[in-house]
């Protein structure tokens, strides 16, 4: 579990703007829960339902799908696959969000989504009841507030820039009314958590507010970061060992024979071969399409590969077991933490072999890249060796003369992306980078 920051406060306090800036500065994921409630209000209004009638709203929840997408432009809010990021930022929707957020079924509908995001990432989540209800065990709780007049002035300027015709007095009344609604609702009313740090931004500029929140978070998380234990010690592979000349000679002969056979059977091409390291001691991380994948990766590489194979393959027959072992396979039990597998992987790298890992852990039937597991990240972080992303591409089933394209991406060097340890945050960082690069190579 990552570091969770709960940022609560009244409407117009600048929570979203400040949370986005601080999240970017800390490289955390920003979760705008207010946008989720606004999306529901927008949908309810679009359907002509009464915002004050829970019985009209509850049946509509089954029709709603909300996703938060993160792009270079920032977080976008998708409602049933429609980008409503700008449409939900109006006074009407703001008041509607306050009303629907008081409905228990609406809160329950969104609660699971919010908690799942928090489990998997270092996050800053802003709202009204994050520190009291959604994330009661958050590592850092902050209550951001400001005088109603200051909040109204900020919101009024924001709406003017968007061409909204609302007056300052209308915005101020909306702020005051929403404060009353949020603090007096029966379900999860707006209030400061007992262990929250209060920050009043009435007299602060945006930059000063960002810095104040940033300081609270960094001061609070220093203690936790010191307590985070590495999963395994880092043991950088020095690449001092090379395979013997005799071994390399026979491997090269065999490789050219297999290259000829595979070019006869498949219509295979390789792209990005300039990214393949000429030495050993590297990891090749690839999507998984077929049992031929280790061979596809091996054909353009000049150093023998080792790769993980599910344990069941080593219990079929003696000849098959000897064959896959000869080609560098070693067993791994899926779904079970096994430090011996990590030790074996490091041993292969230290001996000068390259290592092939399929982060998805299983073959993809439709060609889409699945969710990566942490194994490849752990090996890379422990060994501190380059990871070459690979994308294996073909349509349908693999058969005679099938067109196959194997793409090799630029090596990912752990230390160059700030991964020098095996703590959970470092492993997530390199795993996400590896999976992102693999996905870009599969098209």
Short mmCIF file of C-alpha atoms in Angstrom, two decimals:
data_model
loop_
_atom_site.label_atom_id
_atom_site.label_comp_id
_atom_site.label_asym_id
_atom_site.label_seq_id
_atom_site.Cartn_x
_atom_site.Cartn_y
_atom_site.Cartn_z
CA UNK A 1 0.00 0.00 0.00
CA UNK A 2 1.25 3.48 -0.93
CA UNK A 3 1.21 6.72 1.01
CA UNK A 4 -2.32 8.13 1.26
CA UNK A 5 -2.99 11.85 1.74
CA UNK A 6 -6.53 12.96 2.62
CA UNK A 7 -7.29 16.59 1.78
CA UNK A 8 -10.69 17.77 3.03
CA UNK A 9 -12.30 21.18 3.12
CA UNK A 10 -15.29 23.26 2.05
CA UNK A 11 -16.28 24.12 -1.52
CA UNK A 12 -14.06 26.70 -3.22
CA UNK A 13 -11.11 26.31 -0.86
CA UNK A 14 -8.88 25.42 -3.80
CA UNK A 15 -8.49 21.75 -2.89
CA UNK A 16 -8.47 20.45 -6.47
CA UNK A 17 -6.03 23.04 -7.84
CA UNK A 18 -3.65 22.69 -4.89
CA UNK A 19 -3.92 18.88 -4.76
CA UNK A 20 -3.05 18.63 -8.46
CA UNK A 21 0.02 20.83 -8.04
CA UNK A 22 1.24 19.01 -4.94
CA UNK A 23 0.59 15.58 -6.49
CA UNK A 24 2.68 16.57 -9.51
CA UNK A 25 5.47 17.83 -7.26
CA UNK A 26 5.48 14.61 -5.22
CA UNK A 27 4.80 12.34 -8.24
CA UNK A 28 1.65 11.05 -6.56
CA UNK A 29 -1.65 10.17 -8.21
CA UNK A 30 -4.32 12.86 -7.76
CA UNK A 31 -7.86 11.58 -7.13
CA UNK A 32 -10.61 14.19 -7.52
CA UNK A 33 -13.57 12.69 -5.66
CA UNK A 34 -15.56 15.88 -6.16
CA UNK A 35 -15.46 15.25 -9.90
CA UNK A 36 -17.03 11.85 -9.30
CA UNK A 37 -20.00 13.36 -7.45
CA UNK A 38 -20.27 16.10 -10.04
CA UNK A 39 -20.40 13.46 -12.77
CA UNK A 40 -23.33 11.73 -11.08
CA UNK A 41 -25.12 15.07 -10.64
CA UNK A 42 -24.51 15.87 -14.32
CA UNK A 43 -25.96 12.52 -15.38
CA UNK A 44 -28.99 12.84 -13.10
CA UNK A 45 -29.74 16.32 -14.46
CA UNK A 46 -29.28 15.14 -18.06
CA UNK A 47 -31.90 12.45 -17.40
CA UNK A 48 -34.36 14.99 -16.01
CA UNK A 49 -34.45 13.35 -12.57
CA UNK A 50 -35.09 15.30 -9.38
CA UNK A 51 -31.84 15.84 -7.44
CA UNK A 52 -33.83 15.98 -4.21
CA UNK A 53 -35.45 12.58 -4.74
CA UNK A 54 -33.18 9.61 -3.92
CA UNK A 55 -35.76 7.20 -5.35
CA UNK A 56 -35.29 8.76 -8.79
CA UNK A 57 -31.51 8.76 -8.51
CA UNK A 58 -30.81 5.26 -7.19
CA UNK A 59 -32.02 3.40 -10.33
CA UNK A 60 -29.74 5.57 -12.49
CA UNK A 61 -26.55 4.44 -10.70
CA UNK A 62 -26.56 1.17 -12.61
CA UNK A 63 -26.29 3.15 -15.85
CA UNK A 64 -23.23 5.09 -14.75
CA UNK A 65 -19.57 4.31 -15.37
CA UNK A 66 -16.98 6.80 -14.09
CA UNK A 67 -13.27 6.61 -14.88
CA UNK A 68 -10.42 8.95 -14.06
CA UNK A 69 -7.92 9.02 -16.92
CA UNK A 70 -4.46 10.52 -16.52
CA UNK A 71 -2.99 12.26 -19.59
CA UNK A 72 -0.21 14.75 -20.23
CA UNK A 73 -2.87 17.46 -19.96
CA UNK A 74 -3.84 16.20 -16.51
CA UNK A 75 -6.73 14.20 -15.10
CA UNK A 76 -9.78 13.78 -17.32
CA UNK A 77 -13.17 12.59 -16.08
CA UNK A 78 -14.94 10.05 -18.28
CA UNK A 79 -18.67 9.49 -17.75
CA UNK A 80 -19.87 6.50 -19.78
CA UNK A 81 -16.83 7.03 -22.06
CA UNK A 82 -17.67 10.74 -22.58
CA UNK A 83 -15.15 13.35 -21.42
CA UNK A 84 -17.18 15.61 -19.10
CA UNK A 85 -14.20 17.27 -17.39
CA UNK A 86 -15.30 20.80 -18.38
CA UNK A 87 -19.08 20.24 -18.38
CA UNK A 88 -19.18 19.40 -14.66
CA UNK A 89 -17.54 22.67 -13.53
CA UNK A 90 -20.62 24.90 -13.28
CA UNK A 91 -22.51 26.30 -10.25
CA UNK A 92 -25.57 24.19 -11.14
CA UNK A 93 -23.55 20.97 -11.15
CA UNK A 94 -21.71 22.07 -8.00
CA UNK A 95 -24.98 22.38 -6.10
CA UNK A 96 -26.20 19.12 -7.60
CA UNK A 97 -23.06 17.34 -6.41
CA UNK A 98 -23.75 18.53 -2.87
CA UNK A 99 -27.24 17.03 -3.03
CA UNK A 100 -26.34 13.64 -4.51
CA UNK A 101 -23.39 13.25 -2.13
CA UNK A 102 -25.88 13.14 0.76
CA UNK A 103 -27.49 9.98 -0.63
CA UNK A 104 -26.02 6.84 1.06
CA UNK A 105 -26.34 4.70 -2.07
CA UNK A 106 -24.37 7.24 -4.11
CA UNK A 107 -21.58 7.36 -1.54
CA UNK A 108 -21.43 3.56 -1.39
CA UNK A 109 -21.37 3.42 -5.19
CA UNK A 110 -18.20 5.55 -5.31
CA UNK A 111 -16.51 4.40 -2.09
CA UNK A 112 -15.13 1.12 -3.46
CA UNK A 113 -13.65 2.84 -6.52
CA UNK A 114 -11.94 5.45 -4.35
CA UNK A 115 -10.50 2.87 -1.93
CA UNK A 116 -9.16 0.66 -4.73
CA UNK A 117 -7.26 3.58 -6.26
CA UNK A 118 -5.77 4.38 -2.84
CA UNK A 119 -4.63 0.79 -2.26
CA UNK A 120 -2.45 0.67 -5.35
CA UNK A 121 -0.83 4.11 -5.44
CA UNK A 122 0.72 6.99 -3.55
CA UNK A 123 -2.26 9.32 -3.76
CA UNK A 124 -3.66 12.69 -2.80
CA UNK A 125 -7.45 12.46 -2.57
CA UNK A 126 -9.55 15.54 -1.97
CA UNK A 127 -13.17 15.82 -0.93
CA UNK A 128 -15.40 16.46 2.08
CA UNK A 129 -15.06 13.25 4.10
CA UNK A 130 -11.83 11.65 2.90
CA UNK A 131 -10.06 11.73 6.26
CA UNK A 132 -13.17 10.79 8.24
CA UNK A 133 -14.87 8.15 6.06
CA UNK A 134 -13.10 7.18 2.83
CA UNK A 135 -9.51 6.95 4.16
CA UNK A 136 -9.77 7.08 7.96
CA UNK A 137 -6.28 5.56 8.23
CA UNK A 138 -4.63 7.96 5.79
CA UNK A 139 -0.97 8.70 6.49
CA UNK A 140 -1.59 12.45 6.25
CA UNK A 141 -4.85 14.31 6.87
CA UNK A 142 -5.21 18.00 6.00
CA UNK A 143 -8.21 20.28 6.35
CA UNK A 144 -7.91 23.16 3.88
CA UNK A 145 -10.22 26.10 4.49
CA UNK A 146 -10.66 29.82 3.72
CA UNK A 147 -13.20 32.55 4.42
CA UNK A 148 -16.39 32.27 2.29
CA UNK A 149 -15.69 35.65 0.65
CA UNK A 150 -12.19 34.59 -0.40
CA UNK A 151 -13.51 31.31 -1.79
CA UNK A 152 -16.29 33.07 -3.68
CA UNK A 153 -13.84 35.55 -5.21
CA UNK A 154 -11.61 32.73 -6.48
CA UNK A 155 -14.53 30.74 -7.90
CA UNK A 156 -16.03 33.88 -9.51
CA UNK A 157 -12.77 34.62 -11.37
CA UNK A 158 -12.50 30.99 -12.47
CA UNK A 159 -16.04 31.05 -13.88
CA UNK A 160 -15.44 34.39 -15.62
CA UNK A 161 -12.42 32.91 -17.43
CA UNK A 162 -14.68 30.13 -18.70
CA UNK A 163 -17.28 32.62 -19.94
CA UNK A 164 -19.84 31.88 -17.22
CA UNK A 165 -22.32 34.72 -16.58
CA UNK A 166 -22.77 34.11 -12.83
CA UNK A 167 -22.37 37.19 -10.59
CA UNK A 168 -20.13 37.39 -7.52
CA UNK A 169 -23.17 37.57 -5.22
CA UNK A 170 -24.64 34.43 -6.81
CA UNK A 171 -21.36 32.57 -6.38
CA UNK A 172 -21.07 33.70 -2.73
CA UNK A 173 -24.62 32.54 -1.97
CA UNK A 174 -23.87 29.19 -3.63
CA UNK A 175 -20.76 28.85 -1.45
CA UNK A 176 -22.66 29.67 1.75
CA UNK A 177 -25.54 27.35 0.85
CA UNK A 178 -23.21 24.50 -0.03
CA UNK A 179 -21.29 24.94 3.24
CA UNK A 180 -24.57 24.58 5.08
CA UNK A 181 -25.62 21.53 3.06
CA UNK A 182 -22.25 19.82 3.49
CA UNK A 183 -21.97 20.40 7.25
CA UNK A 184 -25.58 19.51 8.07
CA UNK A 185 -26.16 16.37 6.02
CA UNK A 186 -26.82 13.19 7.99
CA UNK A 187 -24.40 10.98 6.04
CA UNK A 188 -20.69 11.82 6.31
CA UNK A 189 -21.00 15.59 6.93
CA UNK A 190 -18.09 17.88 6.22
CA UNK A 191 -15.91 18.17 9.31
CA UNK A 192 -12.27 18.29 10.24
CA UNK A 193 -10.80 14.92 11.30
CA UNK A 194 -9.46 14.94 14.85
CA UNK A 195 -5.92 14.22 13.63
CA UNK A 196 -5.99 16.55 10.61
CA UNK A 197 -3.69 19.55 10.19
CA UNK A 198 -5.69 22.71 9.39
CA UNK A 199 -4.38 25.07 6.71
CA UNK A 200 -6.19 28.40 6.20
CA UNK A 201 -5.51 29.80 2.73
CA UNK A 202 -7.54 33.03 3.05
CA UNK A 203 -4.42 35.21 2.98
CA UNK A 204 -2.23 32.86 0.94
CA UNK A 205 -1.44 32.94 -2.76
CA UNK A 206 -1.82 29.76 -4.77
CA UNK A 207 1.95 29.17 -4.67
CA UNK A 208 2.05 29.74 -0.90
CA UNK A 209 -0.88 27.35 -0.39
CA UNK A 210 0.83 24.65 -2.49
CA UNK A 211 4.03 25.07 -0.50
CA UNK A 212 2.15 24.91 2.84
CA UNK A 213 0.38 21.66 1.91
CA UNK A 214 3.58 20.21 0.45
CA UNK A 215 5.45 20.93 3.69
CA UNK A 216 2.77 19.27 5.83
CA UNK A 217 2.90 16.13 3.67
CA UNK A 218 6.68 15.85 3.52
CA UNK A 219 7.05 16.46 7.26
CA UNK A 220 4.42 13.82 8.05
CA UNK A 221 5.70 11.19 5.62
CA UNK A 222 9.38 11.39 6.53
CA UNK A 223 8.79 9.11 9.50
CA UNK A 224 6.89 6.56 7.44
CA UNK A 225 9.43 6.59 4.62
CA UNK A 226 12.18 5.79 7.12
CA UNK A 227 10.14 2.80 8.27
CA UNK A 228 9.56 1.37 4.78
CA UNK A 229 11.61 -1.79 4.49
CA UNK A 230 13.18 -3.02 1.32
CA UNK A 231 11.81 -6.35 0.15
CA UNK A 232 15.29 -7.61 -0.75
CA UNK A 233 18.76 -6.07 -0.61
CA UNK A 234 20.13 -4.58 -3.83
CA UNK A 235 22.88 -6.73 -5.38
CA UNK A 236 24.07 -4.95 -8.54
CA UNK A 237 25.26 -7.32 -11.28
CA UNK A 238 28.73 -6.19 -12.34
CA UNK A 239 28.75 -7.92 -15.76
CA UNK A 240 32.29 -9.18 -15.17
CA UNK A 241 31.58 -12.72 -16.37
CA UNK A 242 31.18 -13.88 -19.94
CA UNK A 243 30.19 -17.23 -21.33
CA UNK A 244 33.06 -19.38 -22.61
CA UNK A 245 34.14 -19.40 -26.27
CA UNK A 246 33.12 -23.05 -26.72
CA UNK A 247 29.65 -22.38 -25.35
CA UNK A 248 29.23 -19.27 -27.49
CA UNK A 249 30.42 -21.06 -30.65
CA UNK A 250 27.82 -23.82 -30.42
CA UNK A 251 25.12 -21.39 -29.39
CA UNK A 252 25.86 -19.24 -32.47
CA UNK A 253 25.75 -22.29 -34.76
CA UNK A 254 22.44 -23.41 -33.26
CA UNK A 255 21.01 -19.88 -33.41
CA UNK A 256 21.69 -19.56 -37.16
CA UNK A 257 20.10 -22.94 -37.83
CA UNK A 258 16.99 -21.97 -35.87
CA UNK A 259 16.89 -18.55 -37.60
CA UNK A 260 16.75 -20.31 -40.97
CA UNK A 261 14.02 -22.71 -39.86
CA UNK A 262 11.88 -19.99 -38.31
CA UNK A 263 12.16 -17.74 -41.37
CA UNK A 264 10.98 -20.67 -43.49
CA UNK A 265 8.01 -21.41 -41.23
CA UNK A 266 7.03 -17.86 -40.19
CA UNK A 267 6.96 -14.53 -42.00
CA UNK A 268 8.95 -12.91 -39.21
CA UNK A 269 10.56 -9.47 -38.99
CA UNK A 270 12.45 -7.70 -36.22
CA UNK A 271 12.33 -3.97 -35.43
CA UNK A 272 14.49 -1.93 -33.06
CA UNK A 273 17.35 -4.45 -33.06
CA UNK A 274 19.74 -1.55 -32.49
CA UNK A 275 18.34 -1.48 -28.93
CA UNK A 276 19.55 -5.01 -28.17
CA UNK A 277 22.65 -4.92 -25.92
CA UNK A 278 25.66 -6.77 -27.32
CA UNK A 279 26.65 -8.16 -23.93
CA UNK A 280 24.87 -10.40 -21.42
CA UNK A 281 23.41 -9.62 -18.03
CA UNK A 282 20.27 -7.87 -19.34
CA UNK A 283 16.56 -8.49 -18.85
CA UNK A 284 14.16 -8.78 -21.79
CA UNK A 285 10.59 -8.06 -20.61
CA UNK A 286 7.95 -9.03 -23.14
CA UNK A 287 4.24 -9.48 -23.65
CA UNK A 288 3.30 -13.17 -23.85
CA UNK A 289 1.51 -14.54 -26.90
CA UNK A 290 2.70 -18.14 -27.39
CA UNK A 291 5.16 -20.85 -26.37
CA UNK A 292 7.36 -19.64 -29.25
CA UNK A 293 7.98 -16.27 -27.58
CA UNK A 294 11.36 -17.13 -25.95
CA UNK A 295 12.64 -18.25 -29.36
CA UNK A 296 11.34 -15.13 -31.11
CA UNK A 297 13.27 -13.01 -28.60
CA UNK A 298 16.40 -15.17 -28.81
CA UNK A 299 16.78 -15.12 -32.61
CA UNK A 300 18.25 -11.59 -32.96
CA UNK A 301 20.18 -11.68 -29.67
CA UNK A 302 23.75 -12.91 -29.67
CA UNK A 303 23.96 -13.99 -26.03
CA UNK A 304 22.12 -17.08 -24.68
CA UNK A 305 18.89 -16.50 -22.78
CA UNK A 306 17.46 -17.94 -19.62
CA UNK A 307 13.76 -17.71 -18.92
CA UNK A 308 11.21 -18.62 -16.30
CA UNK A 309 8.76 -21.42 -17.12
CA UNK A 310 5.81 -22.65 -15.10
CA UNK A 311 6.73 -25.56 -12.86
CA UNK A 312 4.22 -27.95 -14.47
CA UNK A 313 6.34 -28.06 -17.66
CA UNK A 314 9.16 -29.71 -15.71
CA UNK A 315 6.98 -32.69 -14.74
CA UNK A 316 5.75 -33.86 -18.16
CA UNK A 317 8.49 -36.19 -19.36
CA UNK A 318 12.23 -36.54 -18.88
CA UNK A 319 13.18 -35.68 -22.49
CA UNK A 320 11.08 -32.49 -22.58
CA UNK A 321 12.42 -31.41 -19.19
CA UNK A 322 16.04 -31.87 -20.35
CA UNK A 323 15.27 -30.00 -23.58
CA UNK A 324 13.81 -26.85 -22.00
CA UNK A 325 16.55 -26.83 -19.37
CA UNK A 326 19.14 -26.98 -22.16
CA UNK A 327 17.58 -23.90 -23.67
CA UNK A 328 17.81 -21.97 -20.40
CA UNK A 329 14.44 -22.56 -18.71
CA UNK A 330 14.11 -22.76 -14.95
CA UNK A 331 10.92 -23.43 -12.95
CA UNK A 332 8.70 -20.92 -11.20
CA UNK A 333 5.51 -21.56 -9.25
CA UNK A 334 2.90 -19.01 -10.31
CA UNK A 335 1.07 -17.17 -7.56
CA UNK A 336 3.67 -18.07 -4.93
CA UNK A 337 6.37 -15.81 -3.58
CA UNK A 338 9.66 -17.61 -4.11
CA UNK A 339 12.95 -15.94 -3.24
CA UNK A 340 14.79 -18.87 -4.82
CA UNK A 341 13.48 -17.80 -8.23
CA UNK A 342 14.89 -14.30 -7.67
CA UNK A 343 18.23 -15.77 -6.57
CA UNK A 344 18.34 -18.03 -9.66
CA UNK A 345 17.53 -15.07 -11.90
CA UNK A 346 20.39 -13.02 -10.40
CA UNK A 347 22.71 -16.02 -10.75
CA UNK A 348 21.90 -16.32 -14.49
CA UNK A 349 22.57 -12.61 -15.01
CA UNK A 350 25.86 -12.77 -13.10
CA UNK A 351 27.01 -15.65 -15.30
CA UNK A 352 26.62 -13.45 -18.37
CA UNK A 353 23.30 -14.76 -19.70
CA UNK A 354 20.34 -12.60 -20.61
CA UNK A 355 17.05 -13.18 -18.82
CA UNK A 356 13.60 -13.25 -20.41
CA UNK A 357 10.60 -12.46 -18.21
CA UNK A 358 6.93 -12.25 -19.20
CA UNK A 359 5.50 -9.79 -16.63
CA UNK A 360 1.88 -10.73 -17.35
CA UNK A 361 2.56 -14.24 -16.03
CA UNK A 362 0.33 -15.90 -18.61
CA UNK A 363 -0.34 -15.86 -22.36
CA UNK A 364 -2.72 -13.30 -23.85
CA UNK A 365 -5.42 -14.84 -26.03
CA UNK A 366 -6.54 -11.60 -27.70
CA UNK A 367 -3.15 -9.93 -28.11
CA UNK A 368 -3.86 -7.18 -25.59
CA UNK A 369 -1.25 -6.47 -22.93
CA UNK A 370 -2.49 -7.50 -19.48
CA UNK A 371 -1.59 -6.21 -16.04
CA UNK A 372 2.05 -6.75 -15.13
CA UNK A 373 3.21 -8.52 -11.99
CA UNK A 374 5.97 -7.29 -9.71
CA UNK A 375 8.51 -10.07 -10.39
CA UNK A 376 10.30 -8.34 -13.27
CA UNK A 377 10.50 -5.11 -11.25
CA UNK A 378 12.00 -6.91 -8.27
CA UNK A 379 14.67 -8.68 -10.34
CA UNK A 380 15.56 -5.45 -12.15
CA UNK A 381 15.72 -3.44 -8.91
CA UNK A 382 17.84 -6.04 -7.11
CA UNK A 383 20.23 -6.60 -10.03
CA UNK A 384 20.24 -2.96 -11.25
CA UNK A 385 20.51 -4.13 -14.87
CA UNK A 386 18.92 -2.70 -18.04
CA UNK A 387 15.47 -3.94 -19.01
CA UNK A 388 14.76 -4.19 -22.75
CA UNK A 389 10.99 -3.99 -23.45
CA UNK A 390 9.76 -6.31 -26.19
CA UNK A 391 6.50 -6.38 -28.11
CA UNK A 392 5.52 -9.57 -29.96
CA UNK A 393 2.84 -8.93 -32.56
CA UNK A 394 0.70 -11.27 -34.67
CA UNK A 395 -3.00 -11.63 -35.33
CA UNK A 396 -5.11 -14.67 -34.52
CA UNK A 397 -3.47 -18.05 -33.97
CA UNK A 398 0.19 -18.71 -34.69
CA UNK A 399 0.45 -20.95 -37.77
CA UNK A 400 2.48 -21.59 -40.96
CA UNK A 401 3.65 -18.37 -42.70
CA UNK A 402 1.93 -16.21 -40.12
CA UNK A 403 3.28 -12.65 -40.11
CA UNK A 404 5.10 -12.00 -36.83
CA UNK A 405 6.68 -8.67 -35.86
CA UNK A 406 9.00 -8.53 -32.85
CA UNK A 407 9.86 -5.03 -31.64
CA UNK A 408 12.65 -4.15 -29.21
CA UNK A 409 12.43 -0.87 -27.28
CA UNK A 410 15.13 1.25 -25.72
CA UNK A 411 16.62 -0.27 -22.54
CA UNK A 412 15.20 0.99 -19.24
CA UNK A 413 17.99 1.54 -16.71
CA UNK A 414 16.67 1.40 -13.12
CA UNK A 415 18.93 4.07 -11.65
CA UNK A 416 18.11 6.49 -14.49
CA UNK A 417 14.44 6.53 -13.46
CA UNK A 418 15.25 6.88 -9.77
CA UNK A 419 14.97 3.18 -8.83
CA UNK A 420 17.87 2.30 -6.56
CA UNK A 421 16.04 0.24 -3.92
CA UNK A 422 13.37 -2.46 -3.61
CA UNK A 423 10.76 -0.60 -1.58
CA UNK A 424 7.15 -0.80 -2.85
CA UNK A 425 7.22 2.67 -4.43
CA UNK A 426 10.39 1.89 -6.41
CA UNK A 427 8.98 -1.42 -7.62
CA UNK A 428 5.76 0.25 -8.77
CA UNK A 429 7.76 2.91 -10.59
CA UNK A 430 9.83 0.49 -12.66
CA UNK A 431 6.96 -1.97 -13.22
CA UNK A 432 4.76 0.80 -14.60
CA UNK A 433 7.58 2.05 -16.83
CA UNK A 434 8.22 -1.45 -18.19
CA UNK A 435 4.53 -2.17 -18.87
CA UNK A 436 4.04 1.22 -20.50
CA UNK A 437 6.93 0.58 -22.89
CA UNK A 438 5.76 -2.95 -23.72
CA UNK A 439 2.27 -1.67 -24.47
CA UNK A 440 3.67 0.98 -26.83
CA UNK A 441 5.46 -1.77 -28.78
CA UNK A 442 2.33 -3.87 -29.25
CA UNK A 443 0.31 -2.51 -32.16
#
